[in-house]
């Protein structure tokens, strides 16, 4: 029955058409609300299982789990702003501080908290939940022209109940970033470039990742130019693509300039980001070098697992090749359209160049959520229900490990 409720068979009897009989906004709301109820139950159970060794302690609650880890940093930004003097350790090295977190989400949460009587945690969680709903709604519209309404609804269900579904009701900026991103991709598909001049700054100052969108625009422009005979590229559209790409690059690097100007240290932002990495690899990292994070982590993780480091490099190379083949050749991925595929490739390249993979890699993969359209592609009921069940199982594992038990750098939400 669940399968038939999300198929696109308009000839099915009304009781079996289920969600397809509803307007998209309501159908997505039903799926999203159901997923949030399940996540809330998971969080309540996890709070009860949290012990004295957890970072949340034995008296953890739904509220404290929802405002843990990065949510605390966003709270600091909302209430205290950014430091003008970078915090240093005894060796004079920059330590963790608020410059790693962009201002849009905490600013909107702070504004909403004024309406809610100064309750910032409530405002932050409410904003995440509402933004998550609208992100799912936009994702549905982004995908349905390519894969059909029923499959698009399944993609929404898989995202809402995904292993990282708890992020939709925590004080994190991810759901707001997904909203801006999905809107930007939807507009790009429709070739309505005007609104992107607003969305690119919103993305850039919500969380890191706008440089990946700059790469997307570059690849998109090259593709449009290469196919200009079959798909004409009018001069105004070409100008928009170039200008938007330049804007995304400018926004992507501007936070470093802002942090450097405020603190008087041009390397303030990069040193702040590296301060989290140094918790894993120590002080002798030599500064930021593109691609070094994944290379260092490949060796580190395989060493921690008691395996030869060289296998880590082999696994990294194999993973890159496998992902490239998936984006190029897998038929369900190809059905999503060039914009989604180019975004996925661009974002993966961005992560490969700048990120140091540890447990938060799961969260950083959320911007690849349009690929749920490919996972939902096979129409067999057992496949779709199985993927939904695996998502919920993965979500419980993530909540239990990162929140109920989380007490070390290997358990970062």
XYZ file of C-alpha atoms in Angstrom:
413
model
C 0.000 0.000 0.000
C 2.824 2.425 0.844
C 4.316 1.820 -2.592
C 1.049 2.453 -4.416
C 0.478 5.612 -2.414
C 3.607 7.084 -3.958
C 3.378 5.827 -7.519
C 2.331 7.999 -10.427
C -0.472 5.726 -11.580
C -3.302 8.214 -11.960
C -5.682 5.376 -12.888
C -5.397 3.721 -9.485
C -8.465 3.841 -7.209
C -8.664 6.918 -5.010
C -7.816 5.139 -1.721
C -4.649 3.786 -3.323
C -3.591 7.045 -4.904
C -2.905 8.295 -1.389
C -0.538 11.215 -1.373
C -0.831 11.719 -5.126
C -4.381 12.932 -4.591
C -3.107 15.779 -2.400
C -1.602 19.072 -3.428
C 2.215 18.898 -3.395
C 2.542 21.216 -0.399
C 0.219 19.016 1.650
C 1.661 15.715 0.417
C 5.181 16.845 1.335
C 3.882 18.116 4.692
C 2.424 14.682 5.505
C 5.704 12.929 4.698
C 7.810 15.512 6.496
C 5.633 15.590 9.611
C 5.639 11.802 9.834
C 9.421 11.747 9.608
C 9.760 14.463 12.259
C 7.525 12.523 14.663
C 9.736 9.452 14.283
C 12.885 11.550 14.762
C 11.408 13.124 17.897
C 10.771 9.666 19.343
C 14.354 8.671 18.517
C 15.688 11.796 20.253
C 13.561 11.214 23.358
C 14.804 7.617 23.606
C 18.400 8.766 23.041
C 18.065 11.380 25.803
C 16.979 8.631 28.176
C 19.980 6.511 27.162
C 22.489 9.338 27.533
C 24.862 8.540 30.378
C 27.406 10.416 32.488
C 30.147 9.891 29.895
C 28.119 11.503 27.088
C 28.784 15.151 26.296
C 25.130 15.770 27.210
C 25.277 13.982 30.549
C 22.826 11.692 32.300
C 20.187 14.428 32.524
C 19.999 14.981 28.740
C 16.673 16.137 27.310
C 15.138 16.547 23.886
C 16.079 20.227 24.095
C 19.722 19.689 24.988
C 20.205 17.107 22.238
C 18.677 19.541 19.745
C 21.109 22.285 20.744
C 24.345 20.349 20.957
C 27.756 20.799 19.356
C 27.600 23.262 16.373
C 24.226 24.552 17.579
C 26.089 26.004 20.562
C 28.445 27.880 18.255
C 25.553 29.354 16.278
C 24.068 30.423 19.611
C 27.349 32.171 20.453
C 27.270 33.998 17.119
C 23.651 35.060 17.690
C 24.275 36.427 21.177
C 27.923 37.545 21.167
C 28.929 37.940 17.543
C 32.440 37.214 16.328
C 35.667 37.710 18.283
C 37.929 40.592 17.305
C 40.843 38.809 18.983
C 41.373 35.202 17.987
C 41.664 32.768 20.916
C 45.115 31.189 21.148
C 46.517 28.224 23.018
C 49.754 28.265 25.003
C 51.736 27.704 21.811
C 50.100 30.712 20.121
C 47.995 28.584 17.757
C 44.431 29.644 16.906
C 41.827 27.532 18.693
C 38.146 26.808 17.944
C 36.068 29.973 17.629
C 32.933 31.436 16.062
C 34.521 32.515 12.762
C 33.934 28.988 11.414
C 30.162 29.615 11.435
C 28.317 31.847 8.956
C 25.904 34.555 10.152
C 22.592 34.128 8.279
C 21.147 31.244 10.298
C 21.993 32.615 13.769
C 20.809 36.096 12.724
C 17.429 34.779 11.578
C 17.163 32.585 14.686
C 17.945 35.592 16.894
C 15.290 37.657 15.114
C 12.718 34.885 15.543
C 13.643 34.526 19.214
C 12.504 38.110 19.798
C 8.988 37.038 18.788
C 9.300 33.963 21.038
C 10.188 35.869 24.174
C 13.948 35.560 23.833
C 13.955 31.760 23.584
C 16.837 31.319 21.143
C 16.934 27.469 21.311
C 13.231 27.266 20.481
C 13.668 29.749 17.640
C 16.704 27.921 16.231
C 14.942 24.548 16.188
C 11.720 26.016 14.762
C 13.660 27.732 11.971
C 15.461 24.479 11.143
C 12.175 22.532 11.041
C 10.358 25.070 8.868
C 13.314 25.519 6.511
C 13.574 21.743 6.241
C 9.944 21.466 5.180
C 10.311 24.101 2.476
C 13.577 22.499 1.345
C 11.729 19.197 0.878
C 8.941 20.962 -1.000
C 11.403 22.642 -3.364
C 13.239 19.351 -3.833
C 9.955 17.777 -4.929
C 9.454 20.494 -7.568
C 13.095 20.257 -8.648
C 12.820 16.525 -9.307
C 9.278 15.884 -10.460
C 9.720 17.153 -14.047
C 12.540 14.674 -14.518
C 11.411 11.602 -12.595
C 7.657 12.071 -12.100
C 5.546 13.093 -9.146
C 5.437 9.710 -7.442
C 9.178 9.124 -7.544
C 9.816 12.711 -6.449
C 7.626 12.133 -3.396
C 9.602 9.024 -2.608
C 12.807 11.061 -2.859
C 11.359 13.545 -0.359
C 10.396 10.694 1.971
C 13.911 9.245 1.789
C 15.487 12.623 2.583
C 13.066 13.443 5.418
C 13.691 10.022 7.005
C 17.369 9.850 6.079
C 20.232 8.966 8.432
C 20.773 12.711 8.950
C 17.062 13.472 9.392
C 17.666 14.686 12.960
C 19.482 17.732 11.552
C 16.088 19.028 10.415
C 15.176 19.627 14.056
C 18.486 20.652 15.564
C 19.947 24.142 15.873
C 22.088 23.657 12.765
C 22.165 25.700 9.534
C 21.944 22.681 7.209
C 18.204 22.763 6.496
C 18.316 26.492 5.716
C 21.266 25.955 3.386
C 19.400 23.125 1.645
C 16.462 25.463 1.087
C 18.655 28.074 -0.623
C 20.499 25.379 -2.589
C 17.409 23.582 -3.876
C 15.848 26.905 -4.856
C 19.025 27.835 -6.723
C 19.137 24.501 -8.563
C 15.442 24.716 -9.431
C 15.901 28.214 -10.841
C 18.961 27.095 -12.783
C 16.982 24.237 -14.327
C 14.286 26.746 -15.334
C 16.945 29.217 -16.528
C 15.534 31.959 -14.356
C 18.823 33.563 -13.407
C 17.668 36.796 -11.759
C 16.872 35.379 -8.306
C 20.264 33.664 -8.148
C 21.858 37.050 -7.458
C 20.065 36.939 -4.092
C 20.346 33.213 -3.405
C 24.106 32.984 -3.921
C 24.901 35.435 -1.078
C 22.319 33.699 1.127
C 23.992 30.358 0.485
C 27.468 31.770 0.977
C 26.688 33.334 4.342
C 24.612 30.406 5.664
C 27.302 27.719 5.539
C 30.418 26.936 3.466
C 29.806 25.461 0.038
C 29.084 28.342 -2.329
C 32.422 27.787 -4.087
C 31.013 24.441 -5.207
C 28.128 26.367 -6.757
C 30.671 28.560 -8.539
C 32.227 25.417 -10.018
C 28.758 24.207 -11.005
C 28.086 27.456 -12.870
C 31.413 27.172 -14.664
C 30.718 23.601 -15.760
C 27.132 24.489 -16.641
C 28.326 27.387 -18.808
C 30.845 25.176 -20.598
C 28.168 22.570 -21.255
C 25.707 25.150 -22.565
C 28.371 26.630 -24.863
C 29.441 23.185 -26.107
C 25.821 22.294 -26.952
C 24.851 25.736 -28.253
C 23.811 24.399 -31.665
C 21.343 21.910 -30.214
C 20.469 24.135 -27.246
C 20.994 27.824 -28.128
C 22.839 29.968 -25.588
C 21.487 33.539 -25.890
C 23.922 36.308 -25.035
C 21.922 37.494 -21.979
C 22.010 33.986 -20.484
C 25.752 33.704 -21.138
C 26.313 37.022 -19.367
C 24.218 35.874 -16.390
C 26.152 32.618 -16.100
C 29.500 34.421 -16.105
C 28.413 37.130 -13.675
C 26.797 34.646 -11.296
C 29.894 32.476 -11.353
C 32.058 35.487 -10.493
C 29.623 36.474 -7.735
C 29.782 32.977 -6.234
C 33.591 33.087 -6.248
C 33.571 36.550 -4.656
C 31.124 35.491 -1.940
C 33.018 32.253 -1.381
C 36.262 34.057 -0.543
C 34.747 37.145 1.084
C 34.353 35.566 4.536
C 38.100 35.127 4.732
C 38.513 38.818 3.940
C 35.874 39.840 6.501
C 37.413 37.682 9.234
C 40.861 39.026 8.401
C 39.694 42.636 8.497
C 37.863 42.294 11.828
C 40.633 40.366 13.590
C 43.614 41.952 11.896
C 44.833 38.492 10.881
C 44.478 37.697 7.137
C 44.618 33.968 7.904
C 41.954 34.136 10.641
C 39.320 32.058 8.866
C 41.657 29.374 7.523
C 43.429 29.053 10.874
C 40.048 28.757 12.597
C 38.970 25.961 10.273
C 42.320 24.213 10.695
C 41.933 24.342 14.477
C 39.334 21.567 14.247
C 41.596 19.496 12.013
C 44.524 19.834 14.409
C 42.502 17.985 17.020
C 43.027 14.937 14.813
C 46.466 15.310 13.270
C 48.352 17.584 15.689
C 50.115 20.879 15.121
C 52.574 19.891 12.421
C 50.103 20.043 9.534
C 51.845 22.882 7.686
C 48.697 24.887 7.044
C 45.955 24.441 4.470
C 46.825 22.638 1.243
C 44.010 21.639 -1.138
C 43.301 17.897 -1.097
C 45.559 17.350 1.916
C 42.627 16.709 4.269
C 41.414 13.579 2.495
C 44.946 12.311 1.922
C 45.848 12.759 5.606
C 42.565 11.225 6.736
C 42.963 8.217 4.433
C 46.223 7.395 6.188
C 44.910 8.257 9.656
C 41.755 6.157 9.538
C 43.434 3.080 8.095
C 46.172 3.380 10.713
C 43.538 3.601 13.465
C 41.873 0.487 12.026
C 45.179 -1.366 12.151
C 45.528 -1.492 8.357
C 48.397 -0.353 6.105
C 48.204 3.356 5.254
C 48.744 2.626 1.584
C 45.368 0.878 1.528
C 43.809 4.172 2.576
C 45.219 5.880 -0.508
C 44.023 3.035 -2.712
C 40.543 3.201 -1.152
C 40.419 6.981 -1.662
C 41.328 6.656 -5.323
C 38.829 3.846 -5.836
C 36.068 5.876 -4.172
C 36.750 8.869 -6.433
C 36.613 6.687 -9.549
C 33.455 4.920 -8.390
C 31.648 8.191 -7.694
C 32.707 9.603 -11.058
C 31.376 6.495 -12.823
C 28.123 6.724 -10.873
C 27.514 10.331 -11.911
C 28.474 9.667 -15.513
C 26.817 6.361 -16.267
C 24.217 5.214 -13.704
C 20.849 5.491 -15.519
C 18.784 6.650 -12.532
C 21.336 9.378 -11.813
C 21.349 10.451 -15.463
C 17.573 10.874 -15.344
C 17.991 13.641 -12.771
C 19.334 15.981 -15.415
C 22.646 17.732 -16.048
C 22.186 20.420 -13.398
C 21.833 17.952 -10.526
C 24.674 15.799 -11.824
C 26.990 18.777 -12.302
C 26.126 20.055 -8.824
C 26.845 16.654 -7.297
C 30.201 16.449 -9.060
C 31.082 20.034 -8.116
C 30.232 19.556 -4.468
C 32.179 16.295 -4.239
C 35.217 18.015 -5.790
C 34.815 20.865 -3.297
C 34.745 18.446 -0.345
C 37.722 16.554 -1.724
C 39.745 19.768 -1.945
C 38.916 21.419 1.387
C 37.525 18.941 3.919
C 39.160 16.654 6.463
C 36.805 13.642 6.668
C 35.729 12.493 10.119
C 32.353 11.647 11.620
C 30.751 14.915 10.480
C 31.307 13.829 6.857
C 27.811 12.315 6.971
C 26.323 15.740 7.672
C 28.444 17.418 5.028
C 27.076 15.040 2.406
C 23.525 16.401 2.865
C 23.844 18.881 -0.053
C 23.941 15.800 -2.298
C 20.299 15.157 -1.329
C 18.954 15.576 -4.910
C 20.554 12.188 -5.568
C 17.759 10.665 -3.482
C 15.822 10.993 -6.727
C 18.084 8.290 -8.154
C 17.768 6.083 -5.074
C 13.980 6.359 -5.387
C 14.182 5.580 -9.106
C 13.674 1.798 -9.043
C 9.917 1.317 -8.692
C 9.898 -2.054 -6.978
C 8.088 -1.767 -3.612
C 10.674 -3.853 -1.750
C 13.486 -1.574 -2.920
C 11.806 1.689 -1.926
C 10.545 0.421 1.399
C 13.921 -1.141 2.065
C 15.696 2.179 1.405
C 13.228 3.940 3.693
C 13.854 1.388 6.440
C 17.619 1.639 6.037
C 17.387 5.415 6.279
C 15.496 5.236 9.569
C 17.867 2.576 10.895
C 20.809 4.770 9.947
C 19.141 7.739 11.602
C 18.783 5.875 14.895
C 22.429 4.771 14.686
C 23.528 8.383 14.076
C 21.428 9.762 16.954
C 22.567 7.016 19.327
C 26.268 7.255 18.455
C 26.615 11.024 18.045
C 24.167 12.217 20.696
C 23.361 9.519 23.255
C 26.925 8.184 23.437
C 28.916 11.015 21.878
C 31.890 11.968 24.039
C 34.885 12.234 21.737
C 36.117 13.739 18.490
C 35.210 10.486 16.752
C 31.529 11.171 17.520
C 30.978 14.675 16.137
C 27.385 15.361 14.972
